[in-house]
Tab-separated table of C-alpha atoms and ligand atoms in Angstrom:
chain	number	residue	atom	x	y	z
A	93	UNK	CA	4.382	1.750	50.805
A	94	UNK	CA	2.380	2.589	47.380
A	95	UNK	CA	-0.012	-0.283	46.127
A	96	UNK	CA	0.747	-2.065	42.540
A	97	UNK	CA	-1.454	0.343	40.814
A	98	UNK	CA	-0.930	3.703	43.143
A	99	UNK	CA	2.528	4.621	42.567
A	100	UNK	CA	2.176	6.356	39.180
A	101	UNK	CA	6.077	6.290	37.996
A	102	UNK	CA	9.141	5.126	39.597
A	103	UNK	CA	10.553	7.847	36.832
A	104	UNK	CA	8.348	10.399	38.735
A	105	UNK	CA	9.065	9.124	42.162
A	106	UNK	CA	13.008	9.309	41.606
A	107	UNK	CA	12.356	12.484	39.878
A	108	UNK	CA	10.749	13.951	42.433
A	109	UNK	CA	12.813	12.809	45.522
A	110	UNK	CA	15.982	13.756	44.011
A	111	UNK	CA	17.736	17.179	43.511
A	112	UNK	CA	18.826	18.096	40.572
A	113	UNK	CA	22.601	17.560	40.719
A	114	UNK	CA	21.355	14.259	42.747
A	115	UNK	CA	19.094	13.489	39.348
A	116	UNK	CA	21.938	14.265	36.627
A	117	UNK	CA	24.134	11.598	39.159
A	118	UNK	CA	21.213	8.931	38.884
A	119	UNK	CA	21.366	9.455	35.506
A	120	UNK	CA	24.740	8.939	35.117
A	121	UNK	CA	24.961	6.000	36.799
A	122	UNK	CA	22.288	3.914	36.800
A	123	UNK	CA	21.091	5.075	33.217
A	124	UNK	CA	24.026	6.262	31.425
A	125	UNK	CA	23.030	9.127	30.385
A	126	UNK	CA	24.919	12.225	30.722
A	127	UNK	CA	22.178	14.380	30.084
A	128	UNK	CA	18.332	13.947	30.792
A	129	UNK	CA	18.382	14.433	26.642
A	130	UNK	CA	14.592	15.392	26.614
A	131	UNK	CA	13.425	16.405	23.109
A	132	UNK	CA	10.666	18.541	23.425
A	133	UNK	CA	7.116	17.933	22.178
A	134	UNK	CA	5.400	20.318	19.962
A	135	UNK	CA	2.656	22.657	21.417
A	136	UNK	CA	-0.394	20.987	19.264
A	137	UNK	CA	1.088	17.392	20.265
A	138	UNK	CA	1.104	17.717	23.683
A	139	UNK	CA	-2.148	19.743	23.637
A	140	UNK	CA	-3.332	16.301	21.938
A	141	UNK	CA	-2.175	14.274	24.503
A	142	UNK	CA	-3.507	16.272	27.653
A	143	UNK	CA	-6.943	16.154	25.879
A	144	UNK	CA	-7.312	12.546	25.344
A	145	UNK	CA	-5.175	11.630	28.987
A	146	UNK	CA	-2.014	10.073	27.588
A	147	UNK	CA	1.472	10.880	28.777
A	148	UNK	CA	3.950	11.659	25.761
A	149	UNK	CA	7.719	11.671	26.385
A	150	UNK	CA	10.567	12.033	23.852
A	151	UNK	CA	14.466	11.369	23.948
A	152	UNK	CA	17.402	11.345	22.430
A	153	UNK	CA	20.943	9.296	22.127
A	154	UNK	CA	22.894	11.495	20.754
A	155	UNK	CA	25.885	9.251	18.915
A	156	UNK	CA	29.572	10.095	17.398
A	157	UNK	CA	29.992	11.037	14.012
A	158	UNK	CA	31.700	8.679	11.959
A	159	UNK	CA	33.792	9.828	9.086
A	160	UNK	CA	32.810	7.446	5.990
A	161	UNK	CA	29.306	6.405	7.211
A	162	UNK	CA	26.110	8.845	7.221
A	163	UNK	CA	24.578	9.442	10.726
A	164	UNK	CA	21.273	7.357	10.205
A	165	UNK	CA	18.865	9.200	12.066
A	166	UNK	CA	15.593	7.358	13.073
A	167	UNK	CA	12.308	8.148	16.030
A	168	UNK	CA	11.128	5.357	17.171
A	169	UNK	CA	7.980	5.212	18.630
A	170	UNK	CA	5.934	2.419	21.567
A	171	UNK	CA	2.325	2.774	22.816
A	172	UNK	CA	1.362	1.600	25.921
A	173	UNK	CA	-2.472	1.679	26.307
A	174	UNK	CA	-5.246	0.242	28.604
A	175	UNK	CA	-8.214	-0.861	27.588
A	176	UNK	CA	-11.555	1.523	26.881
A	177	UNK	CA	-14.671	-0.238	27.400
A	178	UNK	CA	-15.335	-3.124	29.679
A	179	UNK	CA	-14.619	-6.832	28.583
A	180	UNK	CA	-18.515	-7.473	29.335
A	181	UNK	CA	-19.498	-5.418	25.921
A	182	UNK	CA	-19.849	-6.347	22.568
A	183	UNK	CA	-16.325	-7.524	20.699
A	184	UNK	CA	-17.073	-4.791	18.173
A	185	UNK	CA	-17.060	-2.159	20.692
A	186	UNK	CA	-14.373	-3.357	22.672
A	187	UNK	CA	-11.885	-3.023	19.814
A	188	UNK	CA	-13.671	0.240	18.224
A	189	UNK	CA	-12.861	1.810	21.754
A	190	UNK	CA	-9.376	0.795	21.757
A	191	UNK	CA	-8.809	1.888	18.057
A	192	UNK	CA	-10.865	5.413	19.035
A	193	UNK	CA	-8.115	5.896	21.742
A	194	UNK	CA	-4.863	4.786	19.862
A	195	UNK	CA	-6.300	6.788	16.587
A	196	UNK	CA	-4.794	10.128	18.839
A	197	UNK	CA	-1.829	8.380	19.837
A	198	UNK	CA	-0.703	7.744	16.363
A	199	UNK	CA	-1.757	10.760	15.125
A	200	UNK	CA	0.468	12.175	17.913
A	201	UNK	CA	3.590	10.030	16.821
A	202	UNK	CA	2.820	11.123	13.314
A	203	UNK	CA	2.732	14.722	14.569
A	204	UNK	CA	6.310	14.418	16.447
A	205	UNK	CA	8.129	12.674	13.380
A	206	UNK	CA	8.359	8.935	14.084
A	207	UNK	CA	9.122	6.547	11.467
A	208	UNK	CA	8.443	3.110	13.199
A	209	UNK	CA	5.982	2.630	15.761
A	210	UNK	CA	4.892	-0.739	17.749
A	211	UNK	CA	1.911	-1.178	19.494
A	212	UNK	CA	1.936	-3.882	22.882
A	213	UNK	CA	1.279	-7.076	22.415
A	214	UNK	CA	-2.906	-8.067	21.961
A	215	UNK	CA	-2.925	-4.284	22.032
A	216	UNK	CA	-6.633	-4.362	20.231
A	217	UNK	CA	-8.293	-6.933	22.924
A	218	UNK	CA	-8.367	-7.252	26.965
A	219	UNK	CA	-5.438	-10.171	27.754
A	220	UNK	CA	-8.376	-12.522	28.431
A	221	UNK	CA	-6.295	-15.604	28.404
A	222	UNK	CA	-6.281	-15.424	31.730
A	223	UNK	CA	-9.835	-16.520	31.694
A	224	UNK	CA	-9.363	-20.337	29.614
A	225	UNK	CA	-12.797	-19.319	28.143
A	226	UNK	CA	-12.962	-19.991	24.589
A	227	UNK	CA	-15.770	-18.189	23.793
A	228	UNK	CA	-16.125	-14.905	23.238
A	229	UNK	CA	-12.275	-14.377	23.002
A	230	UNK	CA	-11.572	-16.547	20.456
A	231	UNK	CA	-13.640	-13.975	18.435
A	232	UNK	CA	-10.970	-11.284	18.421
A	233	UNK	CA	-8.620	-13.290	16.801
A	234	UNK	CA	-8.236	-11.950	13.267
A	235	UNK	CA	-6.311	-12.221	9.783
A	236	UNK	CA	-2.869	-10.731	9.822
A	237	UNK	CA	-3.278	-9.661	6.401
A	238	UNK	CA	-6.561	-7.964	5.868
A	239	UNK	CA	-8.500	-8.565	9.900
A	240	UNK	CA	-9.930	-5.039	10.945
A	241	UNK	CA	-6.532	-4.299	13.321
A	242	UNK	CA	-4.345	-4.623	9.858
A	243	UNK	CA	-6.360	-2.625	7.843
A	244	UNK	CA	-6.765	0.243	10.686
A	245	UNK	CA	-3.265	0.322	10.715
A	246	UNK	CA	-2.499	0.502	7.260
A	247	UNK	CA	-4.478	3.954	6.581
A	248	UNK	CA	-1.685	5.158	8.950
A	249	UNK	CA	1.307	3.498	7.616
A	250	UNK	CA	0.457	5.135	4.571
A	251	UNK	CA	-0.218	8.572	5.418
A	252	UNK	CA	2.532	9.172	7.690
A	253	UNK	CA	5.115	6.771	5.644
A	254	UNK	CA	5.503	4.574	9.101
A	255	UNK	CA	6.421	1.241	8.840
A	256	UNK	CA	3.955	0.039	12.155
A	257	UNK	CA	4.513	-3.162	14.033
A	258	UNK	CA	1.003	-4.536	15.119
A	259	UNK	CA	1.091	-7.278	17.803
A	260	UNK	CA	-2.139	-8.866	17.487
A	261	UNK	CA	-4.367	-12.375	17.897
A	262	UNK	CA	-4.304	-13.940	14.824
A	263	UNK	CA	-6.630	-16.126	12.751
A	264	UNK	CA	-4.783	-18.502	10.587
A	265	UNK	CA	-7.523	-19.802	8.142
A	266	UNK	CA	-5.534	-21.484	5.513
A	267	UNK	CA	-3.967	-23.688	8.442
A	268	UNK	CA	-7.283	-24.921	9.977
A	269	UNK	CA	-8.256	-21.868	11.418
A	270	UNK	CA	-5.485	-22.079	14.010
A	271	UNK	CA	-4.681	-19.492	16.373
A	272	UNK	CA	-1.158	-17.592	17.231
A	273	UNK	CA	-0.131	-14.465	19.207
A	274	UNK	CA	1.483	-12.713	16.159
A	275	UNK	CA	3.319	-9.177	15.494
A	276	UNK	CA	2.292	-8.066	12.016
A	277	UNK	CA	4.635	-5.539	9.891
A	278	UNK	CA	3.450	-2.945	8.016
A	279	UNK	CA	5.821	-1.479	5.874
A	280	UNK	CA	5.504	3.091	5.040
A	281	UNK	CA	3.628	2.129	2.045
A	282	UNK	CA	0.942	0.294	4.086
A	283	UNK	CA	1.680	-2.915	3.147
A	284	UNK	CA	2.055	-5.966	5.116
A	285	UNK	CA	5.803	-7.568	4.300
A	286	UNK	CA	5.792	-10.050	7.130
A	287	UNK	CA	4.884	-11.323	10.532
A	288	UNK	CA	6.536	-12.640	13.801
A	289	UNK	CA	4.310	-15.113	16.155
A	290	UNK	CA	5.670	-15.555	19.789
A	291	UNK	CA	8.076	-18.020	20.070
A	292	UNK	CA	7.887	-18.636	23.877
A	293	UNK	CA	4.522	-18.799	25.642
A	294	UNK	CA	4.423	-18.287	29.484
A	295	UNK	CA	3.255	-21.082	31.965
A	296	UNK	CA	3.105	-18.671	34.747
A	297	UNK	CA	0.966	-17.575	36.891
A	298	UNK	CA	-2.858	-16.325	35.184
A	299	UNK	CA	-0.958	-16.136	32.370
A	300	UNK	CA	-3.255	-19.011	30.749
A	301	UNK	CA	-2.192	-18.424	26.925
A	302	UNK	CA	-1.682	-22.161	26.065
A	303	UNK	CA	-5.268	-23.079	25.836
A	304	UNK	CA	-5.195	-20.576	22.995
A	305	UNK	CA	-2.172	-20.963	20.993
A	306	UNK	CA	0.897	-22.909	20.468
A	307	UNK	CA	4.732	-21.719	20.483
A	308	UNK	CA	5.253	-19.645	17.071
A	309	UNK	CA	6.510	-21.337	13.538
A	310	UNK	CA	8.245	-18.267	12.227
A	311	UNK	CA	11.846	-18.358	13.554
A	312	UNK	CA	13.786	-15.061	14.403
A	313	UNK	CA	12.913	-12.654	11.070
A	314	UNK	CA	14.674	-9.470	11.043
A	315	UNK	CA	12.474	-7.148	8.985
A	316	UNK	CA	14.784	-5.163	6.305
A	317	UNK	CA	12.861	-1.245	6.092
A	318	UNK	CA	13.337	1.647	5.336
A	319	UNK	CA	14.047	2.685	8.706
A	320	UNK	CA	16.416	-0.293	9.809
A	321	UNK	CA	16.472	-3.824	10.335
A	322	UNK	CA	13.832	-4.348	12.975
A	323	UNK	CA	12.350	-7.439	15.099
A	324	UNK	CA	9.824	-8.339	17.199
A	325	UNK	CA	10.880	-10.570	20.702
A	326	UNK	CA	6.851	-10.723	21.532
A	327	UNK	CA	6.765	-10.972	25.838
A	328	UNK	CA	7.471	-13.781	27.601
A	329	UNK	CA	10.750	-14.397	24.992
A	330	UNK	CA	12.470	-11.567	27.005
A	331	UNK	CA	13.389	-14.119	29.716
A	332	UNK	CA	15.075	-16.132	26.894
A	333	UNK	CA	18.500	-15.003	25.991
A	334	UNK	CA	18.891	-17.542	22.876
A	335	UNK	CA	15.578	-15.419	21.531
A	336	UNK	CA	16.877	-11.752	22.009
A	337	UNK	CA	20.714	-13.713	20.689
A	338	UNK	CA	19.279	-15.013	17.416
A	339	UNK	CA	17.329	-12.099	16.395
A	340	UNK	CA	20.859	-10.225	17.067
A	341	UNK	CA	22.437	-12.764	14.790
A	342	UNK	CA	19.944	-11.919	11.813
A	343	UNK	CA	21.452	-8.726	12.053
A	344	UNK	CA	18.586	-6.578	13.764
A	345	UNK	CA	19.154	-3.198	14.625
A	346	UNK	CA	16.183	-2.643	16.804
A	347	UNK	CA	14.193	-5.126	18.421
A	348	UNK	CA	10.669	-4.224	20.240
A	349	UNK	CA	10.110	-6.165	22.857
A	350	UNK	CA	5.759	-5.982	22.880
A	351	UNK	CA	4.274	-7.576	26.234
A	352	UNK	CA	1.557	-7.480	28.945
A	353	UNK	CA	2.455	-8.489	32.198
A	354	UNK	CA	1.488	-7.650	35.839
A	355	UNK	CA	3.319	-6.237	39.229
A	356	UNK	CA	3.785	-9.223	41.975
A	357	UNK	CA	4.943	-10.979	39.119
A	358	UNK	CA	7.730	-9.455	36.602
A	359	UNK	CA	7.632	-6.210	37.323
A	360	UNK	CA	11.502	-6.402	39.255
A	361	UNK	CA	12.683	-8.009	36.120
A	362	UNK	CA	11.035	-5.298	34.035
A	363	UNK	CA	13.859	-3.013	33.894
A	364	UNK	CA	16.610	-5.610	33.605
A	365	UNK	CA	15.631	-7.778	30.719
A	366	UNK	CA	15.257	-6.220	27.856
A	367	UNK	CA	18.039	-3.741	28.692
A	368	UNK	CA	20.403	-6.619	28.585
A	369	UNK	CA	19.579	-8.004	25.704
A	370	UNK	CA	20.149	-4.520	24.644
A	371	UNK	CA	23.779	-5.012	25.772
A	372	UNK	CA	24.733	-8.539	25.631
A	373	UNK	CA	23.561	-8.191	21.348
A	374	UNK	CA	24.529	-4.311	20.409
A	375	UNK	CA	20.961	-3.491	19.459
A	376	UNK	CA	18.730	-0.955	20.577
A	377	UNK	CA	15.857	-2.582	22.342
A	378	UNK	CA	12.095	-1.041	22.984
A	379	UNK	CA	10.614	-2.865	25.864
A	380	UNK	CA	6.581	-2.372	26.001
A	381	UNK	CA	4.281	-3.256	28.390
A	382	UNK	CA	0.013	-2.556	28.550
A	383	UNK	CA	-1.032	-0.627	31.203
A	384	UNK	CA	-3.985	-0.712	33.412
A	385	UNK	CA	-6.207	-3.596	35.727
A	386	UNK	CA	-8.382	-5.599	33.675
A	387	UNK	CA	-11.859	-7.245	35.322
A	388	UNK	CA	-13.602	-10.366	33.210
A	389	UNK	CA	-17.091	-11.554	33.585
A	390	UNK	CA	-16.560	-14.819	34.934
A	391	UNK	CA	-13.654	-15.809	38.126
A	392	UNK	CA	-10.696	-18.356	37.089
A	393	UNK	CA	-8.181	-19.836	38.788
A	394	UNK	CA	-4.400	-21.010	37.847
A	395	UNK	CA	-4.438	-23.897	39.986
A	396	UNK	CA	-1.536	-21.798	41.835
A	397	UNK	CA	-3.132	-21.797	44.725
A	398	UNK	CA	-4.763	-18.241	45.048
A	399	UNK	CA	-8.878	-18.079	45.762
A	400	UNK	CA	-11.038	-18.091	42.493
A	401	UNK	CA	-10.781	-13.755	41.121
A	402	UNK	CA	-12.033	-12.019	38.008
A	403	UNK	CA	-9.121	-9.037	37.858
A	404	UNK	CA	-5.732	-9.990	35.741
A	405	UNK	CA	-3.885	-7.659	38.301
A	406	UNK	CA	-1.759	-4.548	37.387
A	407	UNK	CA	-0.543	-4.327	33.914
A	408	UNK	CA	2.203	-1.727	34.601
A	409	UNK	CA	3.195	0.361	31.368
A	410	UNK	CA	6.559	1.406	32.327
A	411	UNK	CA	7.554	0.915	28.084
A	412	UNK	CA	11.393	2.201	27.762
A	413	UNK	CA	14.074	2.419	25.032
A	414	UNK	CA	17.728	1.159	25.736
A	415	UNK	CA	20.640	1.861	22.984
A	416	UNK	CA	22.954	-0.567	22.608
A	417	UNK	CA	25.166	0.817	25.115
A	418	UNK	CA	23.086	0.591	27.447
A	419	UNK	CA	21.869	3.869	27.927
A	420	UNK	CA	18.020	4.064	28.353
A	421	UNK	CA	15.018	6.304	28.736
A	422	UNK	CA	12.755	6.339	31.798
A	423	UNK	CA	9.814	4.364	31.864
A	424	UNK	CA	6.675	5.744	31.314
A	425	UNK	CA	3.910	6.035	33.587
A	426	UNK	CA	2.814	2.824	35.733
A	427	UNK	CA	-1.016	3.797	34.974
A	428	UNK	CA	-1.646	5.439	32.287
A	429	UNK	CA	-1.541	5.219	28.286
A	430	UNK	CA	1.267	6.409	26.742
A	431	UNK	CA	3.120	7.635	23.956
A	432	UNK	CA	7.575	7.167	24.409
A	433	UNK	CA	9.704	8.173	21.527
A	434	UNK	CA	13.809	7.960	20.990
A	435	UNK	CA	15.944	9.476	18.199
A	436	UNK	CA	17.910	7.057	17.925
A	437	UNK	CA	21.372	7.187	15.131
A	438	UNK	CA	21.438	3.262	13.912
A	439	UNK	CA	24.875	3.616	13.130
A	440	UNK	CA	25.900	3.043	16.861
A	441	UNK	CA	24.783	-0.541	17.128
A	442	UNK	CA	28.373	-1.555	14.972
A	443	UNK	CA	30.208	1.375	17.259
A	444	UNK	CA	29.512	-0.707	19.964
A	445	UNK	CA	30.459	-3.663	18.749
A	446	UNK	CA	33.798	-2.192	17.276
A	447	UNK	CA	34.112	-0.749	20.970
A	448	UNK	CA	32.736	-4.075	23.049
A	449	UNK	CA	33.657	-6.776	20.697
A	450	UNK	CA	30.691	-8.755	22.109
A	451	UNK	CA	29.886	-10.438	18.653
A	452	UNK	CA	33.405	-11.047	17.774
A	453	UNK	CA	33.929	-12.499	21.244
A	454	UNK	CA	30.960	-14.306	21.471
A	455	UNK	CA	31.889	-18.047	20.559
A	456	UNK	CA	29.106	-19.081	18.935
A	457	UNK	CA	30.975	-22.195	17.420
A	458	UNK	CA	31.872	-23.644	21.387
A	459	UNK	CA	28.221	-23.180	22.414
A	460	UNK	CA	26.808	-24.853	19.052
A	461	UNK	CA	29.298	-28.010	19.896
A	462	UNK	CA	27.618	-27.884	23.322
A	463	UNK	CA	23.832	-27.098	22.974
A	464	UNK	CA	24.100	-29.976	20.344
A	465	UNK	CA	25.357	-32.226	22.997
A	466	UNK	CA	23.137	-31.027	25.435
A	467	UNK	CA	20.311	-31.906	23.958
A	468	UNK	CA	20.863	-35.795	23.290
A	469	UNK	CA	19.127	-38.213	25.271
A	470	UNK	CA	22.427	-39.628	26.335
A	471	UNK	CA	23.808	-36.352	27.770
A	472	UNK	CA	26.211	-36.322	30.559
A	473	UNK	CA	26.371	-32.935	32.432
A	474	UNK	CA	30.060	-31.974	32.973
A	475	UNK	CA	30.256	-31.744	36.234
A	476	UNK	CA	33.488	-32.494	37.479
A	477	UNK	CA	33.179	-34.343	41.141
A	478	UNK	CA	34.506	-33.764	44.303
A	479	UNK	CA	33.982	-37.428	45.861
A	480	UNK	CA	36.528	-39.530	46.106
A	481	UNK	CA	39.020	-36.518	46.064
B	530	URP	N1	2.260	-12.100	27.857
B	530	URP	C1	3.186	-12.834	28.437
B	530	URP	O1	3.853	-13.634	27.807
B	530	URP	N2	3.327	-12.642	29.779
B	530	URP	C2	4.012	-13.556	30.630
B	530	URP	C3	4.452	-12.935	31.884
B	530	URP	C4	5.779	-12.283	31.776
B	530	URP	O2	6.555	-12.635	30.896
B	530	URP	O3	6.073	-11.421	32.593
């Protein structure tokens, strides 16, 4: 049995154990996918990518033509990246290494046509809330408008005409200098047109983010670009259907689903969760996860009963794209950085919803009447009993 961190794909491992009318089969019916539908990487791309260690992986969903509508053609893009220095150094360097190392990844998504990209969530900083200590993380938070992760970004938005969604720790210092975990838009210009924070944050296991930050103020926006209406469903709100449901009912067309999370923990819901929401809302979904095992200086405990430790586990990449019928990618690798890209038509989030009806069947009305009930003091589960009977 392979370790957390040994076994380097599941993708791989299928891939490998399978033949190939056994793969196209697996395919079939656990992905939906009728074809592997691999799009192949340029030469100087994937030269890039073996020379700075990142895995790079492209596919498509191919979709019906409709006769009145335009095929709307986009590549999306996810990053999955571990850290580059250790969380012992200097701030500065920390997030200089992790900027030297996605600088080629972007470059790469520029290279293979993408028009929106999202990074994972803290992607420029180690996920020390693990840790409780305020000091030094506190440091990396930053402004979402002009902090150092923005305005890296930007110079890339710009040149490649990307709109790029960067999750980051943010620095709010018009509202006392609060903190949020917040997913910043940039629009292909380079501008900033708007930001997401997390509306859900985890009491689980090391995952310690509460000393940091409260639950986000910013609803369910669905960013209107050039390349679709987009949203961001930052980590731990996978688990929440009502979060994935409202950012369906603000009509996105893609949400990314940023995260960091570790094996022994999620990683069986991985696959499930954001695939789902894929379904159940007739969006395409782009699930993200870091990738690599993160030491801190000092130990810390979760009161969960588990000795005193200074590693924040596995974080196991594994990023993949679902459409909104379902159909995904595989995951990429379990261990290393990472660059996934779909070509994905838009236009088949409403033929799934012409074909599913899931919206029109969806009866929002009944479960507004009930969630409004639910919620009173005074509420009385209806449960009807067997006693007496
Ligand atoms: N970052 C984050 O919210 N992680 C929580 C753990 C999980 O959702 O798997």
């Amino acid at each position: 049995m392979a370790s957390t961190s040994q076994l380097l794909s599941l993708d791989k491992m299928i891939m490998n154990s399978l033949s190939d009318k056994e793969l196209l089969e697996y395919n079939r019916i656990h992905y939906g996918r009728c074809d592997h539908n691999e799009i192949e990487i340029k030469r100087n791309t994937a030269e890039l990518a073996t020379k700075n260690d990142f895995e790079i992986a492209a596919y498509d969903f191919p979709t019906k033509k409709e006769q009145i509508r335009s095929p709307r053609i986009v590549r999306v893009g996810v990053i999955q990246n571990s850290i580059a220095v250790s969380t012992d150094k200097p701030i500065a360097d920390q997030r200089q290494g992790i900027f030297n190392k996605v600088r080629n990844i972007i470059e790469s998504a520029a290279s293979e046509g993408v028009n929106v990209l999202c990074l994972q969530e803290a992607w420029s900083m180690p996920f020390a809330f693990c840790t409780r200590e305020k000091q030094p993380w506190c440091e990396f938070a930053e402004s979402a408008t002009d902090g150092p992760s923005t305005l890296f970004l930007k110079e890339f938005a710009l040149k490649y005409g990307m709109v790029i969604i960067s999750p980051i720790l943010e620095r709010d210092d018009i509202h006392g200098d609060t903190i949020w975990n917040t997913a910043v838009v940039i629009n292909e210009s380079g501008k900033v047109i708007g930001k997401h924070r997390k509306n859900h944050i985890p009491r689980v296991g090391d995952f310690n983010e509460s000393t940091y930050y409260f639950e986000g103020n910013t609803g369910h926006p669905v960013f209107d670009t050039k390349f679709g209406k987009i949203a961001v469903n930052i980590c731990y709100g996978r688990h929440h259907p009502l979060n994935w449901l409202m950012f369906g009912i603000n009509g996105a067309e893609i949400v990314f689903n940023p995260s960091a999370t570790v094996a022994g923990l999620s990683e069986h819901l991985w696959a499930i969760e954001a695939r789902n929401a894929a379904i159940a809302n007739s969006y395409f979904t782009c699930a993200i996860n870091r990738v690599g095992t993160e030491t801190f200086p000092n130990e810390f405990t979760s009161g969960d009963g588990n000795p005193a430790h200074k590693e924040f586990g596995h974080f196991y990449g594994s990023s993949y794209i679902t459409a909104p019928d379902g159909t995904r990618t595989p995951g990429l690798s379990r261990v290393k950085d990472g660059l996934l890209i779909a070509q994905i038509d838009l236009n088949l989030c409403r033929q799934i919803k012409d074909k599913w009806a899931f919206t029109m069947t969806q009866r929002l009305d009944l479960y507004a009447e009930s969630l409004n009930k639910a919620i009173k003091h005074d509420y009385e589960p209806q449960v009807i009993s067997n006693k007496g009977k």
